[in-house]
Amino acid sequence: MTAKLIYCYDPMCSWCWGFKPTWYELRTLLAPLVEQQKLEIHYLLGGLAPDSDQPMPPEMQTKLQGVWQQISAHLGTEFNHAFWQECQPRRSTYPACRACLVAREAGLEEKMITEIQQAYYLKAQNPSDIDTLAQCAENIGLNKAEFIDAIAQVQQTQSLEKELAQARQLQLNSFPSLGLIVGNRIAHIELDYKSAKNMLQTIELGMRQLSGEGE
């Protein structure tokens, strides 16, 4: 039975940005299991903050700036703190999540995640704004006008909300998070932001336990 590893994320989650190098290393370590068809890797959107046109409250801005500094100190992650002076922050990540859904349909989800993260964390651009997301879409080879139509369609059909409900059902309530599924059994994988090898061992053990080996 093929196991599934679910990576639950939000493209505007700063801890997801910090986790990115280790996640990519883990993907490389898991490649043999994927090639042997013992494991599938799936992305699932978590959705940090719903749609809002309201400016982010000053206390929330201060809190998030502190989180960026904490991640940078802990993991060495690069952040462009000019974002907080050059942009009008909004506590709204759903538009960026919808952009990832549109890109997924074109097989470009990972590229869209990277574009959004780089725009946000390195270029001091605001992915809560459709103009920023449309530029990200164009950067990965999507047509701007078609992308804007597609993201409106995703909002109309509530495709994101359905995916968020799936994440909640799997109890993947923090971002990033990893869930390992075998059959109808799930194990939540403890994240190690500094060691992909530790997570590999946890996943391999989880695959054996969930499949009933040794029981």
PDB file of N, CA, C and O in Angstrom, residues 63-123:
ATOM      1  N   LYS A  63       4.226  42.116  16.050  1.00  0.00           N
ATOM      2  CA  LYS A  63       4.350  40.696  16.382  1.00  0.00           C
ATOM      3  C   LYS A  63       5.022  39.930  15.247  1.00  0.00           C
ATOM      4  O   LYS A  63       5.934  39.124  15.483  1.00  0.00           O
ATOM      5  N   LEU A  64       4.586  40.169  14.008  1.00  0.00           N
ATOM      6  CA  LEU A  64       5.139  39.433  12.873  1.00  0.00           C
ATOM      7  C   LEU A  64       6.588  39.822  12.598  1.00  0.00           C
ATOM      8  O   LEU A  64       7.403  38.969  12.220  1.00  0.00           O
ATOM      9  N   GLN A  65       6.912  41.091  12.786  1.00  0.00           N
ATOM     10  CA  GLN A  65       8.323  41.484  12.639  1.00  0.00           C
ATOM     11  C   GLN A  65       9.191  40.736  13.641  1.00  0.00           C
ATOM     12  O   GLN A  65      10.314  40.311  13.330  1.00  0.00           O
ATOM     13  N   GLY A  66       8.656  40.534  14.827  1.00  0.00           N
ATOM     14  CA  GLY A  66       9.375  39.767  15.833  1.00  0.00           C
ATOM     15  C   GLY A  66       9.547  38.311  15.436  1.00  0.00           C
ATOM     16  O   GLY A  66      10.598  37.705  15.682  1.00  0.00           O
ATOM     17  N   VAL A  67       8.518  37.746  14.802  1.00  0.00           N
ATOM     18  CA  VAL A  67       8.601  36.356  14.318  1.00  0.00           C
ATOM     19  C   VAL A  67       9.688  36.239  13.253  1.00  0.00           C
ATOM     20  O   VAL A  67      10.487  35.290  13.265  1.00  0.00           O
ATOM     21  N   TRP A  68       9.719  37.203  12.320  1.00  0.00           N
ATOM     22  CA  TRP A  68      10.764  37.184  11.280  1.00  0.00           C
ATOM     23  C   TRP A  68      12.151  37.201  11.925  1.00  0.00           C
ATOM     24  O   TRP A  68      13.043  36.451  11.505  1.00  0.00           O
ATOM     25  N   GLN A  69      12.322  38.047  12.928  1.00  0.00           N
ATOM     26  CA  GLN A  69      13.627  38.149  13.597  1.00  0.00           C
ATOM     27  C   GLN A  69      13.964  36.849  14.322  1.00  0.00           C
ATOM     28  O   GLN A  69      15.117  36.393  14.316  1.00  0.00           O
ATOM     29  N   GLN A  70      12.952  36.222  14.907  1.00  0.00           N
ATOM     30  CA  GLN A  70      13.161  34.953  15.606  1.00  0.00           C
ATOM     31  C   GLN A  70      13.599  33.858  14.632  1.00  0.00           C
ATOM     32  O   GLN A  70      14.543  33.102  14.913  1.00  0.00           O
ATOM     33  N   ILE A  71      12.924  33.765  13.498  1.00  0.00           N
ATOM     34  CA  ILE A  71      13.264  32.744  12.497  1.00  0.00           C
ATOM     35  C   ILE A  71      14.660  32.988  11.945  1.00  0.00           C
ATOM     36  O   ILE A  71      15.454  32.050  11.783  1.00  0.00           O
ATOM     37  N   SER A  72      14.975  34.239  11.684  1.00  0.00           N
ATOM     38  CA  SER A  72      16.302  34.584  11.168  1.00  0.00           C
ATOM     39  C   SER A  72      17.394  34.197  12.157  1.00  0.00           C
ATOM     40  O   SER A  72      18.429  33.638  11.772  1.00  0.00           O
ATOM     41  N   ALA A  73      17.148  34.453  13.438  1.00  0.00           N
ATOM     42  CA  ALA A  73      18.139  34.122  14.466  1.00  0.00           C
ATOM     43  C   ALA A  73      18.279  32.620  14.645  1.00  0.00           C
ATOM     44  O   ALA A  73      19.379  32.102  14.857  1.00  0.00           O
ATOM     45  N   HIS A  74      17.156  31.912  14.538  1.00  0.00           N
ATOM     46  CA  HIS A  74      17.146  30.469  14.792  1.00  0.00           C
ATOM     47  C   HIS A  74      17.652  29.658  13.605  1.00  0.00           C
ATOM     48  O   HIS A  74      18.367  28.663  13.781  1.00  0.00           O
ATOM     49  N   LEU A  75      17.295  30.103  12.384  1.00  0.00           N
ATOM     50  CA  LEU A  75      17.578  29.299  11.195  1.00  0.00           C
ATOM     51  C   LEU A  75      18.508  29.973  10.193  1.00  0.00           C
ATOM     52  O   LEU A  75      18.947  29.340   9.237  1.00  0.00           O
ATOM     53  N   GLY A  76      18.777  31.267  10.393  1.00  0.00           N
ATOM     54  CA  GLY A  76      19.601  31.988   9.429  1.00  0.00           C
ATOM     55  C   GLY A  76      18.850  32.394   8.176  1.00  0.00           C
ATOM     56  O   GLY A  76      19.452  32.749   7.160  1.00  0.00           O
ATOM     57  N   THR A  77      17.515  32.367   8.228  1.00  0.00           N
ATOM     58  CA  THR A  77      16.677  32.693   7.075  1.00  0.00           C
ATOM     59  C   THR A  77      16.770  34.176   6.735  1.00  0.00           C
ATOM     60  O   THR A  77      16.764  35.024   7.627  1.00  0.00           O
ATOM     61  N   GLU A  78      16.810  34.487   5.443  1.00  0.00           N
ATOM     62  CA  GLU A  78      16.912  35.880   4.998  1.00  0.00           C
ATOM     63  C   GLU A  78      15.528  36.519   4.893  1.00  0.00           C
ATOM     64  O   GLU A  78      14.594  35.921   4.351  1.00  0.00           O
ATOM     65  N   PHE A  79      15.394  37.726   5.399  1.00  0.00           N
ATOM     66  CA  PHE A  79      14.171  38.517   5.292  1.00  0.00           C
ATOM     67  C   PHE A  79      14.541  39.942   4.896  1.00  0.00           C
ATOM     68  O   PHE A  79      15.552  40.471   5.360  1.00  0.00           O
ATOM     69  N   ASN A  80      13.694  40.548   4.065  1.00  0.00           N
ATOM     70  CA  ASN A  80      13.848  41.956   3.728  1.00  0.00           C
ATOM     71  C   ASN A  80      12.865  42.750   4.590  1.00  0.00           C
ATOM     72  O   ASN A  80      11.676  42.837   4.277  1.00  0.00           O
ATOM     73  N   HIS A  81      13.352  43.317   5.662  1.00  0.00           N
ATOM     74  CA  HIS A  81      12.472  44.001   6.622  1.00  0.00           C
ATOM     75  C   HIS A  81      11.936  45.329   6.095  1.00  0.00           C
ATOM     76  O   HIS A  81      11.076  45.941   6.735  1.00  0.00           O
ATOM     77  N   ALA A  82      12.410  45.729   4.910  1.00  0.00           N
ATOM     78  CA  ALA A  82      11.865  46.948   4.297  1.00  0.00           C
ATOM     79  C   ALA A  82      10.389  46.785   3.936  1.00  0.00           C
ATOM     80  O   ALA A  82       9.687  47.786   3.740  1.00  0.00           O
ATOM     81  N   PHE A  83       9.924  45.547   3.868  1.00  0.00           N
ATOM     82  CA  PHE A  83       8.504  45.298   3.580  1.00  0.00           C
ATOM     83  C   PHE A  83       7.607  46.126   4.489  1.00  0.00           C
ATOM     84  O   PHE A  83       6.591  46.677   4.052  1.00  0.00           O
ATOM     85  N   TRP A  84       7.966  46.218   5.743  1.00  0.00           N
ATOM     86  CA  TRP A  84       7.088  46.852   6.728  1.00  0.00           C
ATOM     87  C   TRP A  84       7.037  48.370   6.567  1.00  0.00           C
ATOM     88  O   TRP A  84       6.102  49.018   7.047  1.00  0.00           O
ATOM     89  N   GLN A  85       8.010  48.948   5.868  1.00  0.00           N
ATOM     90  CA  GLN A  85       7.987  50.378   5.587  1.00  0.00           C
ATOM     91  C   GLN A  85       7.446  50.680   4.187  1.00  0.00           C
ATOM     92  O   GLN A  85       6.793  51.704   3.970  1.00  0.00           O
ATOM     93  N   GLU A  86       7.687  49.772   3.247  1.00  0.00           N
ATOM     94  CA  GLU A  86       7.377  50.051   1.837  1.00  0.00           C
ATOM     95  C   GLU A  86       5.997  49.569   1.414  1.00  0.00           C
ATOM     96  O   GLU A  86       5.480  50.006   0.383  1.00  0.00           O
ATOM     97  N   CYS A  87       5.383  48.673   2.164  1.00  0.00           N
ATOM     98  CA  CYS A  87       4.081  48.126   1.799  1.00  0.00           C
ATOM     99  C   CYS A  87       3.032  48.475   2.848  1.00  0.00           C
ATOM    100  O   CYS A  87       3.366  48.885   3.964  1.00  0.00           O
ATOM    101  N   GLN A  88       1.781  48.304   2.457  1.00  0.00           N
ATOM    102  CA  GLN A  88       0.663  48.434   3.387  1.00  0.00           C
ATOM    103  C   GLN A  88       0.219  47.012   3.739  1.00  0.00           C
ATOM    104  O   GLN A  88      -0.581  46.417   3.027  1.00  0.00           O
ATOM    105  N   PRO A  89       0.751  46.433   4.826  1.00  0.00           N
ATOM    106  CA  PRO A  89       0.431  45.038   5.140  1.00  0.00           C
ATOM    107  C   PRO A  89      -1.056  44.845   5.431  1.00  0.00           C
ATOM    108  O   PRO A  89      -1.714  45.706   6.019  1.00  0.00           O
ATOM    109  N   ARG A  90      -1.564  43.693   4.994  1.00  0.00           N
ATOM    110  CA  ARG A  90      -2.917  43.258   5.346  1.00  0.00           C
ATOM    111  C   ARG A  90      -2.813  41.832   5.876  1.00  0.00           C
ATOM    112  O   ARG A  90      -1.991  41.050   5.403  1.00  0.00           O
ATOM    113  N   ARG A  91      -3.623  41.497   6.843  1.00  0.00           N
ATOM    114  CA  ARG A  91      -3.629  40.133   7.376  1.00  0.00           C
ATOM    115  C   ARG A  91      -4.547  39.304   6.481  1.00  0.00           C
ATOM    116  O   ARG A  91      -5.695  39.013   6.816  1.00  0.00           O
ATOM    117  N   SER A  92      -4.038  38.934   5.307  1.00  0.00           N
ATOM    118  CA  SER A  92      -4.846  38.242   4.312  1.00  0.00           C
ATOM    119  C   SER A  92      -3.943  37.371   3.448  1.00  0.00           C
ATOM    120  O   SER A  92      -3.213  37.888   2.600  1.00  0.00           O
ATOM    121  N   THR A  93      -4.011  36.051   3.669  1.00  0.00           N
ATOM    122  CA  THR A  93      -3.181  35.133   2.882  1.00  0.00           C
ATOM    123  C   THR A  93      -3.993  34.303   1.885  1.00  0.00           C
ATOM    124  O   THR A  93      -3.421  33.596   1.068  1.00  0.00           O
ATOM    125  N   TYR A  94      -5.315  34.369   1.949  1.00  0.00           N
ATOM    126  CA  TYR A  94      -6.131  33.553   1.046  1.00  0.00           C
ATOM    127  C   TYR A  94      -5.867  33.843  -0.430  1.00  0.00           C
ATOM    128  O   TYR A  94      -5.846  32.914  -1.246  1.00  0.00           O
ATOM    129  N   PRO A  95      -5.669  35.118  -0.836  1.00  0.00           N
ATOM    130  CA  PRO A  95      -5.369  35.352  -2.257  1.00  0.00           C
ATOM    131  C   PRO A  95      -4.121  34.601  -2.722  1.00  0.00           C
ATOM    132  O   PRO A  95      -4.114  34.008  -3.811  1.00  0.00           O
ATOM    133  N   ALA A  96      -3.074  34.605  -1.907  1.00  0.00           N
ATOM    134  CA  ALA A  96      -1.854  33.884  -2.272  1.00  0.00           C
ATOM    135  C   ALA A  96      -2.100  32.381  -2.321  1.00  0.00           C
ATOM    136  O   ALA A  96      -1.544  31.669  -3.163  1.00  0.00           O
ATOM    137  N   CYS A  97      -2.941  31.881  -1.409  1.00  0.00           N
ATOM    138  CA  CYS A  97      -3.292  30.460  -1.430  1.00  0.00           C
ATOM    139  C   CYS A  97      -4.031  30.107  -2.722  1.00  0.00           C
ATOM    140  O   CYS A  97      -3.765  29.062  -3.332  1.00  0.00           O
ATOM    141  N   ARG A  98      -4.952  30.975  -3.130  1.00  0.00           N
ATOM    142  CA  ARG A  98      -5.681  30.710  -4.377  1.00  0.00           C
ATOM    143  C   ARG A  98      -4.728  30.719  -5.571  1.00  0.00           C
ATOM    144  O   ARG A  98      -4.892  29.938  -6.522  1.00  0.00           O
ATOM    145  N   ALA A  99      -3.740  31.592  -5.532  1.00  0.00           N
ATOM    146  CA  ALA A  99      -2.751  31.634  -6.608  1.00  0.00           C
ATOM    147  C   ALA A  99      -2.028  30.296  -6.724  1.00  0.00           C
ATOM    148  O   ALA A  99      -1.736  29.814  -7.829  1.00  0.00           O
ATOM    149  N   CYS A 100      -1.753  29.669  -5.594  1.00  0.00           N
ATOM    150  CA  CYS A 100      -1.093  28.361  -5.611  1.00  0.00           C
ATOM    151  C   CYS A 100      -2.011  27.287  -6.179  1.00  0.00           C
ATOM    152  O   CYS A 100      -1.541  26.368  -6.872  1.00  0.00           O
ATOM    153  N   LEU A 101      -3.307  27.391  -5.907  1.00  0.00           N
ATOM    154  CA  LEU A 101      -4.260  26.437  -6.487  1.00  0.00           C
ATOM    155  C   LEU A 101      -4.303  26.562  -8.003  1.00  0.00           C
ATOM    156  O   LEU A 101      -4.337  25.562  -8.724  1.00  0.00           O
ATOM    157  N   VAL A 102      -4.303  27.804  -8.496  1.00  0.00           N
ATOM    158  CA  VAL A 102      -4.293  28.026  -9.951  1.00  0.00           C
ATOM    159  C   VAL A 102      -3.023  27.435 -10.560  1.00  0.00           C
ATOM    160  O   VAL A 102      -3.064  26.745 -11.586  1.00  0.00           O
ATOM    161  N   ALA A 103      -1.894  27.683  -9.913  1.00  0.00           N
ATOM    162  CA  ALA A 103      -0.621  27.162 -10.418  1.00  0.00           C
ATOM    163  C   ALA A 103      -0.585  25.642 -10.366  1.00  0.00           C
ATOM    164  O   ALA A 103       0.019  24.998 -11.239  1.00  0.00           O
ATOM    165  N   ARG A 104      -1.218  25.050  -9.361  1.00  0.00           N
ATOM    166  CA  ARG A 104      -1.252  23.586  -9.252  1.00  0.00           C
ATOM    167  C   ARG A 104      -1.885  22.966 -10.489  1.00  0.00           C
ATOM    168  O   ARG A 104      -1.429  21.929 -10.990  1.00  0.00           O
ATOM    169  N   GLU A 105      -2.929  23.592 -10.992  1.00  0.00           N
ATOM    170  CA  GLU A 105      -3.607  23.066 -12.180  1.00  0.00           C
ATOM    171  C   GLU A 105      -2.683  23.037 -13.392  1.00  0.00           C
ATOM    172  O   GLU A 105      -2.862  22.236 -14.305  1.00  0.00           O
ATOM    173  N   ALA A 106      -1.685  23.907 -13.392  1.00  0.00           N
ATOM    174  CA  ALA A 106      -0.715  23.960 -14.494  1.00  0.00           C
ATOM    175  C   ALA A 106       0.564  23.189 -14.169  1.00  0.00           C
ATOM    176  O   ALA A 106       1.527  23.233 -14.939  1.00  0.00           O
ATOM    177  N   GLY A 107       0.568  22.493 -13.025  1.00  0.00           N
ATOM    178  CA  GLY A 107       1.757  21.757 -12.612  1.00  0.00           C
ATOM    179  C   GLY A 107       2.891  22.648 -12.137  1.00  0.00           C
ATOM    180  O   GLY A 107       4.061  22.269 -12.204  1.00  0.00           O
ATOM    181  N   LEU A 108       2.549  23.852 -11.633  1.00  0.00           N
ATOM    182  CA  LEU A 108       3.555  24.847 -11.277  1.00  0.00           C
ATOM    183  C   LEU A 108       3.429  25.309  -9.820  1.00  0.00           C
ATOM    184  O   LEU A 108       3.867  26.406  -9.476  1.00  0.00           O
ATOM    185  N   GLU A 109       2.852  24.468  -8.981  1.00  0.00           N
ATOM    186  CA  GLU A 109       2.594  24.899  -7.599  1.00  0.00           C
ATOM    187  C   GLU A 109       3.880  25.249  -6.862  1.00  0.00           C
ATOM    188  O   GLU A 109       3.965  26.299  -6.217  1.00  0.00           O
ATOM    189  N   GLU A 110       4.885  24.394  -6.946  1.00  0.00           N
ATOM    190  CA  GLU A 110       6.133  24.670  -6.225  1.00  0.00           C
ATOM    191  C   GLU A 110       6.787  25.952  -6.733  1.00  0.00           C
ATOM    192  O   GLU A 110       7.329  26.731  -5.939  1.00  0.00           O
ATOM    193  N   LYS A 111       6.737  26.187  -8.042  1.00  0.00           N
ATOM    194  CA  LYS A 111       7.318  27.413  -8.596  1.00  0.00           C
ATOM    195  C   LYS A 111       6.558  28.632  -8.107  1.00  0.00           C
ATOM    196  O   LYS A 111       7.159  29.671  -7.811  1.00  0.00           O
ATOM    197  N   MET A 112       5.238  28.517  -7.990  1.00  0.00           N
ATOM    198  CA  MET A 112       4.440  29.647  -7.509  1.00  0.00           C
ATOM    199  C   MET A 112       4.731  29.921  -6.043  1.00  0.00           C
ATOM    200  O   MET A 112       4.861  31.092  -5.631  1.00  0.00           O
ATOM    201  N   ILE A 113       4.864  28.872  -5.243  1.00  0.00           N
ATOM    202  CA  ILE A 113       5.211  29.066  -3.831  1.00  0.00           C
ATOM    203  C   ILE A 113       6.510  29.866  -3.723  1.00  0.00           C
ATOM    204  O   ILE A 113       6.603  30.837  -2.967  1.00  0.00           O
ATOM    205  N   THR A 114       7.508  29.451  -4.489  1.00  0.00           N
ATOM    206  CA  THR A 114       8.811  30.117  -4.446  1.00  0.00           C
ATOM    207  C   THR A 114       8.703  31.566  -4.884  1.00  0.00           C
ATOM    208  O   THR A 114       9.279  32.466  -4.255  1.00  0.00           O
ATOM    209  N   GLU A 115       7.961  31.836  -5.952  1.00  0.00           N
ATOM    210  CA  GLU A 115       7.800  33.210  -6.440  1.00  0.00           C
ATOM    211  C   GLU A 115       7.137  34.094  -5.389  1.00  0.00           C
ATOM    212  O   GLU A 115       7.557  35.234  -5.159  1.00  0.00           O
ATOM    213  N   ILE A 116       6.085  33.575  -4.763  1.00  0.00           N
ATOM    214  CA  ILE A 116       5.377  34.354  -3.746  1.00  0.00           C
ATOM    215  C   ILE A 116       6.282  34.615  -2.554  1.00  0.00           C
ATOM    216  O   ILE A 116       6.367  35.747  -2.044  1.00  0.00           O
ATOM    217  N   GLN A 117       6.996  33.590  -2.110  1.00  0.00           N
ATOM    218  CA  GLN A 117       7.881  33.758  -0.965  1.00  0.00           C
ATOM    219  C   GLN A 117       9.001  34.754  -1.261  1.00  0.00           C
ATOM    220  O   GLN A 117       9.329  35.598  -0.418  1.00  0.00           O
ATOM    221  N   GLN A 118       9.578  34.665  -2.443  1.00  0.00           N
ATOM    222  CA  GLN A 118      10.655  35.597  -2.785  1.00  0.00           C
ATOM    223  C   GLN A 118      10.137  37.022  -2.918  1.00  0.00           C
ATOM    224  O   GLN A 118      10.806  37.975  -2.497  1.00  0.00           O
ATOM    225  N   ALA A 119       8.939  37.175  -3.512  1.00  0.00           N
ATOM    226  CA  ALA A 119       8.344  38.506  -3.621  1.00  0.00           C
ATOM    227  C   ALA A 119       8.118  39.110  -2.233  1.00  0.00           C
ATOM    228  O   ALA A 119       8.421  40.286  -1.990  1.00  0.00           O
ATOM    229  N   TYR A 120       7.617  38.302  -1.335  1.00  0.00           N
ATOM    230  CA  TYR A 120       7.253  38.754   0.017  1.00  0.00           C
ATOM    231  C   TYR A 120       8.483  38.991   0.885  1.00  0.00           C
ATOM    232  O   TYR A 120       8.690  40.091   1.424  1.00  0.00           O
ATOM    233  N   TYR A 121       9.317  37.972   0.989  1.00  0.00           N
ATOM    234  CA  TYR A 121      10.380  37.994   1.987  1.00  0.00           C
ATOM    235  C   TYR A 121      11.693  38.605   1.509  1.00  0.00           C
ATOM    236  O   TYR A 121      12.498  39.041   2.323  1.00  0.00           O
ATOM    237  N   LEU A 122      11.909  38.635   0.195  1.00  0.00           N
ATOM    238  CA  LEU A 122      13.171  39.169  -0.321  1.00  0.00           C
ATOM    239  C   LEU A 122      13.010  40.490  -1.073  1.00  0.00           C
ATOM    240  O   LEU A 122      13.909  41.319  -1.054  1.00  0.00           O
ATOM    241  N   LYS A 123      11.850  40.667  -1.759  1.00  0.00           N
ATOM    242  CA  LYS A 123      11.667  41.844  -2.605  1.00  0.00           C
ATOM    243  C   LYS A 123      10.746  42.892  -1.986  1.00  0.00           C
ATOM    244  O   LYS A 123      10.483  43.925  -2.616  1.00  0.00           O
TER     245      LYS A 123
END
